[in-house]
C-alpha cells in the first residue's frame, strides 16, 4: 500500500500517492481517519480500500485516475449497526459479513455494486427497505444503468449472470427485510437458510438462479 492505516485517527490530506503495487490507500478499523484532497494515481491494485470497520470514514475531494481500479473498494465484517446511504459510493470487492446480533440497513435509493468476488453473508439482520420511486439496488460493477459507469470502461463491458456471488442468509439471521429492491447479475441472487426473511415488491432478475432455499 502507498499508505496503510489500521486503528488510526491520522488525517491523510494534500498528498500525491502513486506507484503502489496494491491500493494507494488502505483504511482498516479507522472510522475517524479522514482521507481528503489527495491525488491518487498509478496504483496498480486500486485507489482506495476500506473495511466495514471504517465505513463512516470521511472520504472527499480526492483526485483519482489511472489506477487499476478507480473506485473505493470495501469488504469485511459488520460488527456494529450500520446504515449504507445513497452517498456511500463503494464497490464490494470481497465478502461483507453482517455479524450475528448486528444490523446493516440500506437506505432507499442506495446502489450496492459488486465485483466478481463480491458477496454478502448475513448472520445478523439485513434491512433493504426501498420505496417504489427509490429502490435499493444490488448489482454488478459492470451495470452502468444505475450509479453510473463505476468501473470507468464506457461500454467495453456489459453486465451478465455470474458477475458477482450472492446474498446469503444464515439460520442465525433474523428480522430480515428486502422490499422495493432490485437484485441482478449474480449467481444465486438470494441464498436463504432462515425463515425470518420477508421479500416483497422486488425484482430478482438476470441472475443464474433467483432464489435458493
Coordinates of N, CA and C in Angstrom, one line a residue:
X1 N 0.8 -1.2 0.0 CA 0.0 0.0 0.0 C 0.9 1.3 0.0
X2 N 0.3 2.3 -0.6 CA 1.0 3.6 -0.5 C 0.9 4.1 0.9
X3 N -0.3 4.1 1.5 CA -0.5 4.5 2.9 C -1.4 3.4 3.4
X4 N -1.1 2.8 4.6 CA -2.0 1.9 5.2 C -2.2 2.3 6.6
X5 N -3.5 2.4 7.0 CA -3.9 2.8 8.3 C -4.7 1.7 9.0
X6 N -4.4 1.4 10.2 CA -5.2 0.4 11.0 C -5.3 0.9 12.4
X7 N -6.6 1.0 12.9 CA -6.8 1.5 14.3 C -6.1 2.9 14.4
X8 N -6.4 3.7 13.5 CA -5.7 5.0 13.4 C -6.7 6.2 13.4
X9 N -6.3 7.3 13.9 CA -7.1 8.6 13.7 C -6.3 9.6 12.9
X10 N -5.3 9.1 12.1 CA -4.5 10.1 11.3 C -5.4 10.7 10.3
X11 N -4.9 11.9 9.8 CA -5.5 12.6 8.8 C -4.7 12.6 7.5
X12 N -5.2 12.1 6.4 CA -4.5 12.0 5.2 C -5.0 13.0 4.2
X13 N -4.3 14.1 4.0 CA -4.8 15.1 3.1 C -3.7 15.8 2.4
X14 N -3.9 16.2 1.1 CA -3.0 17.0 0.4 C -1.8 16.3 -0.2
X15 N -1.9 14.9 -0.3 CA -0.8 14.1 -0.7 C -0.9 13.7 -2.2
X16 N 0.2 13.3 -2.8 CA 0.1 12.6 -4.1 C 0.6 11.2 -3.8
X17 N -0.2 10.2 -4.1 CA 0.1 8.8 -3.8 C 0.0 8.0 -5.1
X18 N 1.2 7.4 -5.4 CA 1.3 6.8 -6.7 C 2.3 5.6 -6.7
X19 N 2.2 4.7 -7.6 CA 3.2 3.7 -7.8 C 3.1 2.5 -6.9
X20 N 2.0 2.4 -6.1 CA 1.8 1.2 -5.3 C 1.4 0.0 -6.1
X21 N 1.9 -1.2 -5.7 CA 1.5 -2.4 -6.5 C 0.2 -2.9 -6.0
X22 N -0.4 -2.4 -4.9 CA -1.7 -2.7 -4.4 C -2.6 -1.5 -4.4
X23 N -3.2 -1.1 -3.3 CA -4.0 0.1 -3.3 C -3.2 1.3 -2.9
X24 N -3.6 2.5 -3.4 CA -2.9 3.7 -2.9 C -3.1 3.9 -1.5
X25 N -4.3 3.8 -1.0 CA -4.6 4.0 0.5 C -5.5 2.8 1.0
X26 N -5.1 2.3 2.1 CA -5.9 1.2 2.8 C -6.3 1.8 4.2
X27 N -7.6 1.7 4.5 CA -8.1 2.2 5.8 C -8.8 1.0 6.4
X28 N -8.3 0.6 7.6 CA -8.9 -0.5 8.3 C -9.1 -0.2 9.7
X29 N -10.4 -0.4 10.2 CA -10.7 -0.2 11.6 C -10.3 1.3 12.0
X30 N -10.6 2.2 11.1 CA -10.2 3.6 11.4 C -11.3 4.5 10.9
X31 N -12.4 4.5 11.6 CA -13.6 5.4 11.1 C -13.4 6.8 11.3
X32 N -12.3 7.3 12.0 CA -12.1 8.7 12.2 C -10.8 9.2 11.6
X33 N -10.4 8.5 10.5 CA -9.2 8.9 9.8 C -9.5 9.4 8.4
X34 N -9.8 10.7 8.3 CA -10.3 11.3 7.0 C -9.2 11.2 5.9
X35 N -9.8 11.0 4.7 CA -8.9 10.9 3.5 C -9.5 12.0 2.6
X36 N -8.8 13.1 2.4 CA -9.3 14.2 1.7 C -8.3 14.9 0.9
X37 N -8.7 15.3 -0.3 CA -8.0 16.3 -1.2 C -6.6 15.7 -1.6
X38 N -6.5 14.4 -1.8 CA -5.3 13.8 -2.2 C -5.4 13.5 -3.7
X39 N -4.2 13.3 -4.4 CA -4.1 12.8 -5.7 C -3.7 11.4 -5.7
X40 N -4.5 10.5 -6.1 CA -4.3 9.1 -6.0 C -4.2 8.5 -7.5
X41 N -3.0 8.2 -7.9 CA -2.9 7.8 -9.4 C -1.8 6.8 -9.6
X42 N -2.0 5.9 -10.6 CA -1.0 5.0 -10.9 C -0.7 3.9 -10.0
X43 N -1.7 3.5 -9.2 CA -1.5 2.4 -8.2 C -2.2 1.2 -8.9
X44 N -1.4 0.1 -9.0 CA -1.9 -1.0 -9.9 C -3.1 -1.8 -9.3
X45 N -3.1 -1.8 -7.9 CA -4.2 -2.6 -7.3 C -5.5 -1.8 -7.3
X46 N -5.5 -0.5 -7.0 CA -6.7 0.3 -6.9 C -6.4 1.6 -6.2
X47 N -7.4 2.5 -6.1 CA -7.2 3.8 -5.5 C -7.3 3.7 -4.0
X48 N -8.5 3.3 -3.5 CA -8.7 3.3 -2.0 C -9.4 2.0 -1.6
X49 N -9.0 1.4 -0.5 CA -9.7 0.2 0.0 C -10.1 0.6 1.5
X50 N -11.3 0.3 1.9 CA -11.7 0.4 3.3 C -12.4 -0.9 3.7
X51 N -12.3 -1.2 5.0 CA -13.1 -2.3 5.6 C -14.3 -1.7 6.2
X52 N -15.2 -2.6 6.5 CA -16.5 -2.2 7.1 C -16.3 -1.5 8.5
X53 N -15.2 -1.8 9.1 CA -14.9 -1.1 10.4 C -14.5 0.3 10.2
X54 N -14.3 0.8 9.0 CA -14.0 2.2 8.6 C -15.1 2.8 7.8
X55 N -16.3 2.2 7.9 CA -17.4 2.5 6.9 C -17.7 4.0 7.0
X56 N -17.7 4.7 8.1 CA -18.1 6.1 8.2 C -16.9 7.0 8.1
X57 N -15.8 6.6 7.6 CA -14.6 7.5 7.4 C -15.0 8.5 6.4
X58 N -14.5 9.7 6.6 CA -14.8 10.8 5.6 C -13.8 10.7 4.5
X59 N -14.3 10.5 3.3 CA -13.5 10.5 2.0 C -14.1 11.5 1.1
X60 N -13.3 12.5 0.7 CA -13.9 13.5 -0.2 C -12.8 14.3 -0.8
X61 N -13.1 14.9 -2.0 CA -12.2 15.8 -2.6 C -10.9 15.2 -3.2
X62 N -10.9 13.9 -3.3 CA -9.7 13.3 -3.9 C -9.7 13.2 -5.4
X63 N -8.6 13.4 -6.1 CA -8.5 13.2 -7.5 C -8.0 11.8 -7.8
X64 N -8.8 11.0 -8.4 CA -8.5 9.6 -8.6 C -8.5 9.3 -10.1
X65 N -7.3 8.8 -10.6 CA -7.2 8.4 -12.0 C -6.1 7.5 -12.3
X66 N -6.2 6.7 -13.3 CA -5.1 5.8 -13.8 C -4.7 4.8 -12.8
X67 N -5.6 4.4 -11.9 CA -5.3 3.2 -11.0 C -5.9 2.0 -11.6
X68 N -5.4 0.8 -11.1 CA -6.0 -0.4 -11.5 C -7.5 -0.5 -11.3
X69 N -8.0 0.2 -10.3 CA -9.4 0.3 -10.0 C -9.7 1.7 -9.5
X70 N -10.4 2.5 -10.2 CA -10.6 3.9 -9.8 C -11.9 4.1 -9.0
X71 N -12.0 3.3 -8.0 CA -13.2 3.4 -7.1 C -12.7 3.0 -5.7
X72 N -13.7 3.1 -4.8 CA -13.4 2.7 -3.4 C -13.9 1.3 -3.1
X73 N -13.0 0.4 -2.9 CA -13.4 -1.0 -2.6 C -13.6 -1.2 -1.1
X74 N -14.6 -2.1 -0.8 CA -14.9 -2.3 0.6 C -15.3 -3.8 0.8
X75 N -14.9 -4.3 2.0 CA -15.3 -5.7 2.4 C -15.1 -5.7 3.9
X76 N -15.4 -6.9 4.5 CA -15.2 -7.0 5.9 C -16.4 -7.3 6.7
X77 N -16.3 -7.2 8.0 CA -17.4 -7.6 9.0 C -18.1 -6.4 9.5
X78 N -19.5 -6.5 9.5 CA -20.3 -5.5 10.2 C -20.4 -5.9 11.6
X79 N -19.6 -5.2 12.5 CA -19.6 -5.6 13.9 C -20.3 -4.6 14.8
X80 N -20.9 -3.6 14.2 CA -21.8 -2.7 14.8 C -22.9 -2.3 13.9
X81 N -24.1 -1.8 14.4 CA -25.2 -1.4 13.5 C -24.7 -0.3 12.5
X82 N -25.0 -0.5 11.2 CA -24.5 0.5 10.2 C -25.7 0.8 9.3
X83 N -25.6 2.0 8.7 CA -26.5 2.4 7.6 C -25.8 2.7 6.4
X84 N -26.1 2.1 5.3 CA -25.5 2.3 4.0 C -26.4 3.3 3.2
X85 N -25.9 4.5 3.0 CA -26.7 5.6 2.5 C -26.5 5.7 1.0
X86 N -27.3 6.6 0.4 CA -27.2 6.9 -1.0 C -25.9 7.4 -1.4
X87 N -25.2 8.1 -0.6 CA -24.0 8.8 -0.9 C -22.8 7.8 -0.7
X88 N -23.0 6.7 -0.2 CA -21.9 5.7 0.1 C -21.5 5.0 -1.2
X89 N -20.6 5.5 -2.0 CA -20.3 5.1 -3.3 C -19.1 4.1 -3.3
X90 N -19.4 2.9 -2.7 CA -18.4 1.9 -2.6 C -18.7 0.7 -3.5
X91 N -17.7 -0.1 -3.8 CA -17.8 -1.3 -4.6 C -17.4 -2.5 -3.6
X92 N -18.3 -3.5 -3.5 CA -18.0 -4.7 -2.7 C -17.0 -5.5 -3.4
X93 N -15.8 -5.6 -3.0 CA -14.7 -6.3 -3.7 C -14.4 -7.7 -3.1
X94 N -15.0 -8.0 -1.9 CA -14.8 -9.3 -1.3 C -16.1 -9.6 -0.5
X95 N -15.9 -10.2 0.6 CA -17.1 -10.6 1.4 C -17.4 -9.5 2.4
X96 N -18.7 -9.2 2.5 CA -19.3 -8.4 3.6 C -20.1 -9.4 4.5
X97 N -19.7 -9.5 5.8 CA -20.4 -10.4 6.7 C -21.1 -9.5 7.8
X98 N -22.4 -9.7 7.8 CA -23.2 -9.0 8.9 C -23.2 -9.9 10.1
X99 N -22.5 -9.6 11.2 CA -22.4 -10.5 12.3 C -23.7 -10.7 13.0
X100 N -23.8 -11.8 13.7 CA -25.0 -12.1 14.5 C -25.3 -11.0 15.5
X101 N -26.5 -10.6 15.6 CA -26.9 -9.5 16.5 C -26.7 -8.1 16.0
X102 N -26.2 -8.0 14.8 CA -25.9 -6.7 14.2 C -26.8 -6.4 13.0
X103 N -27.1 -5.2 12.7 CA -28.0 -4.8 11.6 C -27.3 -3.9 10.6
X104 N -27.4 -4.3 9.3 CA -27.0 -3.4 8.2 C -28.2 -3.0 7.5
X105 N -28.5 -1.6 7.6 CA -29.6 -1.0 6.9 C -29.2 -0.3 5.7
X106 N -29.9 -0.6 4.6 CA -29.6 0.0 3.3 C -30.7 1.0 3.0
X107 N -30.4 2.3 2.8 CA -31.4 3.4 2.6 C -32.0 3.3 1.2
X108 N -33.2 3.7 1.1 CA -33.8 3.8 -0.2 C -33.0 4.6 -1.2
X109 N -32.9 4.1 -2.4 CA -32.1 4.8 -3.4 C -30.6 4.4 -3.5
X110 N -30.1 3.6 -2.5 CA -28.7 3.2 -2.4 C -28.5 2.2 -3.5
X111 N -27.3 2.2 -4.1 CA -26.8 1.3 -5.1 C -25.6 0.6 -4.6
X112 N -25.7 -0.7 -4.4 CA -24.5 -1.5 -4.0 C -24.1 -2.3 -5.2
X113 N -22.8 -2.0 -5.6 CA -22.3 -2.7 -6.8 C -21.2 -3.7 -6.3
X114 N -21.2 -4.9 -6.9 CA -20.3 -5.9 -6.5 C -19.3 -6.3 -7.6
X115 N -18.0 -6.5 -7.2 CA -17.0 -7.0 -8.2 C -17.2 -8.5 -8.2
X116 N -16.4 -9.2 -9.0 CA -16.7 -10.6 -9.3 C -16.6 -11.5 -8.0
X117 N -15.7 -11.1 -7.1 CA -15.6 -11.9 -5.8 C -16.5 -11.4 -4.7
X118 N -17.4 -10.4 -5.0 CA -18.2 -9.8 -4.0 C -19.4 -10.7 -3.6
X119 N -19.6 -10.7 -2.3 CA -20.8 -11.5 -1.7 C -21.1 -10.8 -0.4
X120 N -22.4 -11.1 0.0 CA -22.8 -10.7 1.4 C -23.4 -11.8 2.1
X121 N -22.9 -12.0 3.4 CA -23.3 -13.1 4.2 C -24.0 -12.5 5.5
X122 N -25.2 -12.9 5.8 CA -26.0 -12.3 6.8 C -26.2 -13.3 7.9
X123 N -25.5 -13.1 9.0 CA -25.8 -13.9 10.3 C -26.6 -13.0 11.2
X124 N -26.7 -11.7 11.0 CA -27.5 -10.8 11.8 C -28.7 -10.4 11.1
X125 N -28.9 -9.2 10.7 CA -30.1 -8.6 10.1 C -29.7 -7.7 8.9
X126 N -30.4 -7.9 7.8 CA -30.2 -7.0 6.7 C -31.6 -6.4 6.4
X127 N -31.6 -5.0 6.4 CA -32.8 -4.3 6.1 C -32.6 -3.5 4.8
X128 N -33.2 -3.9 3.7 CA -33.1 -3.2 2.5 C -34.5 -2.8 2.1
X129 N -34.9 -1.7 2.6 CA -36.3 -1.3 2.6 C -36.5 0.0 1.7
X130 N -36.6 -0.3 0.4 CA -36.7 0.8 -0.6 C -38.1 1.3 -0.7
X131 N -38.3 2.2 -1.7 CA -39.7 2.7 -2.0 C -39.9 2.5 -3.5
X132 N -41.1 2.6 -3.9 CA -41.4 2.5 -5.4 C -40.5 3.4 -6.2
X133 N -40.3 4.6 -5.7 CA -39.5 5.6 -6.5 C -38.0 5.6 -6.2
X134 N -37.6 4.9 -5.1 CA -36.2 4.9 -4.7 C -35.9 3.5 -4.2
X135 N -35.7 2.6 -5.2 CA -35.4 1.3 -4.9 C -34.0 1.1 -4.5
X136 N -33.7 0.0 -3.8 CA -32.4 -0.4 -3.4 C -31.8 -1.4 -4.5
X137 N -30.6 -1.2 -4.9 CA -30.0 -2.0 -6.0 C -28.9 -2.8 -5.5
X138 N -28.9 -4.1 -5.8 CA -27.7 -4.9 -5.6 C -27.3 -5.4 -7.0
X139 N -26.2 -5.0 -7.5 CA -26.0 -5.3 -8.9 C -24.5 -5.4 -9.2
X140 N -24.2 -5.6 -10.5 CA -22.8 -5.8 -10.9 C -22.1 -4.5 -11.1
X141 N -20.8 -4.5 -10.9 CA -19.9 -3.3 -11.1 C -20.0 -2.9 -12.6
X142 N -20.4 -3.8 -13.5 CA -20.5 -3.5 -14.9 C -21.8 -2.9 -15.3
X143 N -22.7 -2.8 -14.4 CA -24.1 -2.3 -14.6 C -24.0 -0.7 -14.6
X144 N -24.0 -0.1 -15.8 CA -24.0 1.4 -15.9 C -25.3 2.0 -15.8
X145 N -26.4 1.2 -15.7 CA -27.8 1.8 -15.8 C -28.1 2.5 -14.5
X146 N -27.5 2.1 -13.4 CA -27.7 2.7 -12.1 C -26.3 3.1 -11.5
X147 N -26.2 4.2 -10.9 CA -24.9 4.5 -10.2 C -23.8 4.9 -11.2
X148 N -24.1 5.0 -12.5 CA -23.0 5.5 -13.4 C -22.1 4.4 -13.8
X149 N -21.0 4.8 -14.5 CA -20.0 3.9 -15.1 C -18.9 3.7 -14.0
X150 N -19.2 2.9 -13.1 CA -18.3 2.7 -11.9 C -17.0 2.2 -12.2
X151 N -16.9 1.2 -13.2 CA -15.6 0.7 -13.5 C -14.9 1.5 -14.6
X152 N -15.5 2.6 -15.0 CA -14.8 3.5 -15.9 C -14.4 3.0 -17.3
X153 N -15.1 2.0 -17.8 CA -14.7 1.5 -19.1 C -15.7 1.8 -20.2
X154 N -16.6 2.8 -20.0 CA -17.6 3.1 -21.0 C -18.4 1.9 -21.3
X155 N -18.5 1.6 -22.6 CA -19.4 0.4 -23.0 C -18.6 -0.8 -23.3
X156 N -17.3 -0.9 -22.8 CA -16.5 -2.0 -23.2 C -16.9 -3.3 -22.5
X157 N -17.6 -3.2 -21.4 CA -18.1 -4.4 -20.7 C -19.6 -4.2 -20.4
X158 N -20.3 -5.3 -20.4 CA -21.7 -5.3 -20.1 C -22.0 -6.3 -19.0
X159 N -23.0 -6.0 -18.1 CA -23.3 -6.9 -17.0 C -23.9 -8.2 -17.5
X160 N -23.8 -9.3 -16.7 CA -24.3 -10.6 -17.1 C -24.4 -11.4 -15.8
X161 N -25.1 -12.6 -16.0 CA -25.2 -13.5 -14.9 C -23.8 -13.9 -14.4
X162 N -23.7 -14.2 -13.1 CA -22.4 -14.7 -12.5 C -21.4 -13.5 -12.3
X163 N -21.8 -12.3 -12.5 CA -20.9 -11.2 -12.4 C -20.4 -11.1 -10.9
X164 N -21.3 -11.4 -10.0 CA -20.9 -11.5 -8.6 C -21.6 -12.7 -7.9
X165 N -21.4 -12.8 -6.6 CA -21.8 -14.1 -6.0 C -23.3 -14.1 -5.5
X166 N -23.6 -13.6 -4.3 CA -25.0 -13.8 -3.8 C -25.1 -13.0 -2.5
X167 N -26.3 -13.0 -2.0 CA -26.6 -12.6 -0.6 C -27.1 -13.8 0.1
X168 N -26.3 -14.2 1.1 CA -26.7 -15.5 1.8 C -27.1 -15.2 3.2
X169 N -28.3 -15.7 3.5 CA -28.8 -15.6 4.9 C -28.6 -16.9 5.6
X170 N -27.9 -16.8 6.8 CA -27.7 -18.0 7.6 C -28.9 -18.2 8.6
X171 N -28.9 -19.4 9.2 CA -30.0 -19.7 10.1 C -30.1 -18.8 11.3
X172 N -29.0 -18.2 11.7 CA -29.0 -17.3 12.8 C -29.6 -15.9 12.5
X173 N -29.7 -15.6 11.2 CA -30.2 -14.2 10.8 C -31.7 -14.1 11.1
X174 N -32.1 -12.9 11.6 CA -33.5 -12.7 12.0 C -34.0 -11.3 11.5
X175 N -35.3 -11.2 11.3 CA -36.0 -9.9 11.0 C -35.4 -9.2 9.8
X176 N -35.1 -10.1 8.8 CA -34.6 -9.5 7.5 C -35.7 -9.0 6.6
X177 N -35.5 -7.9 5.9 CA -36.5 -7.3 5.1 C -35.8 -6.9 3.8
X178 N -36.4 -7.3 2.6 CA -36.0 -6.8 1.3 C -37.3 -6.4 0.6
X179 N -37.4 -5.1 0.5 CA -38.7 -4.5 -0.1 C -38.3 -3.4 -1.1
X180 N -39.0 -3.5 -2.2 CA -38.7 -2.5 -3.3 C -37.2 -2.5 -3.6
X181 N -36.6 -3.6 -3.9 CA -35.2 -3.8 -4.2 C -35.1 -4.5 -5.5
X182 N -33.9 -4.3 -6.1 CA -33.6 -5.0 -7.4 C -32.3 -5.7 -7.2
X183 N -32.3 -7.0 -7.5 CA -31.1 -7.9 -7.3 C -30.8 -8.5 -8.6
X184 N -29.7 -8.2 -9.3 CA -29.4 -8.7 -10.6 C -28.0 -9.0 -10.9
X185 N -27.7 -9.9 -11.9 CA -26.4 -10.2 -12.4 C -25.5 -11.0 -11.5
X186 N -26.1 -11.7 -10.5 CA -25.4 -12.5 -9.6 C -25.5 -14.0 -10.0
X187 N -24.9 -14.9 -9.2 CA -25.0 -16.3 -9.4 C -26.3 -16.8 -8.8
X188 N -26.6 -16.6 -7.5 CA -27.7 -17.1 -6.8 C -28.7 -16.0 -6.4
X189 N -28.5 -14.8 -6.6 CA -29.4 -13.8 -6.1 C -29.5 -13.8 -4.6
X190 N -30.4 -14.6 -4.1 CA -30.6 -14.9 -2.6 C -30.4 -16.3 -2.3
X191 N -29.6 -16.6 -1.4 CA -29.4 -18.0 -0.8 C -29.9 -17.9 0.6
X192 N -31.0 -18.7 0.9 CA -31.8 -18.5 2.1 C -31.8 -19.7 3.0
X193 N -31.3 -19.5 4.2 CA -31.3 -20.6 5.2 C -32.0 -20.2 6.5
X194 N -32.9 -19.3 6.4 CA -33.7 -18.8 7.5 C -35.1 -18.6 7.1
X195 N -36.0 -18.7 8.1 CA -37.4 -18.4 7.9 C -37.8 -16.9 8.2
X196 N -36.8 -16.2 8.7 CA -37.0 -14.8 9.2 C -36.6 -13.8 8.1
X197 N -37.2 -13.9 7.0 CA -36.9 -13.0 5.8 C -38.2 -12.7 5.1
X198 N -38.5 -11.4 4.9 CA -39.6 -11.0 4.0 C -39.0 -10.4 2.8
X199 N -39.4 -10.9 1.6 CA -39.1 -10.3 0.3 C -40.3 -9.9 -0.4
X200 N -40.5 -8.6 -0.7 CA -41.7 -8.1 -1.3 C -41.4 -7.0 -2.3
X201 N -42.3 -6.9 -3.3 CA -42.2 -5.7 -4.2 C -40.8 -5.6 -4.9
X202 N -40.2 -6.7 -5.1 CA -38.8 -6.6 -5.6 C -38.6 -7.4 -6.9
X203 N -37.6 -7.0 -7.6 CA -37.2 -7.7 -8.9 C -35.9 -8.5 -8.7
X204 N -36.0 -9.8 -8.8 CA -34.8 -10.6 -8.8 C -34.6 -11.1 -10.2
X205 N -33.7 -10.5 -10.9 CA -33.7 -10.7 -12.4 C -32.2 -10.8 -12.9
X206 N -32.1 -11.5 -14.0 CA -30.9 -11.7 -14.7 C -29.8 -12.3 -13.9
X207 N -30.2 -13.2 -12.9 CA -29.2 -14.0 -12.1 C -29.3 -15.4 -12.7
X208 N -28.3 -16.2 -12.4 CA -28.3 -17.6 -12.8 C -29.4 -18.3 -12.1
X209 N -29.5 -18.2 -10.8 CA -30.6 -18.7 -10.0 C -31.2 -17.4 -9.3
X210 N -32.5 -17.4 -9.2 CA -33.1 -16.2 -8.5 C -33.0 -16.4 -7.0
X211 N -33.6 -17.4 -6.4 CA -33.6 -17.7 -5.0 C -33.3 -19.2 -4.8
X212 N -32.3 -19.4 -3.9 CA -32.1 -20.8 -3.5 C -32.5 -20.9 -2.0
X213 N -33.4 -21.9 -1.7 CA -33.9 -22.1 -0.4 C -33.5 -23.5 0.1

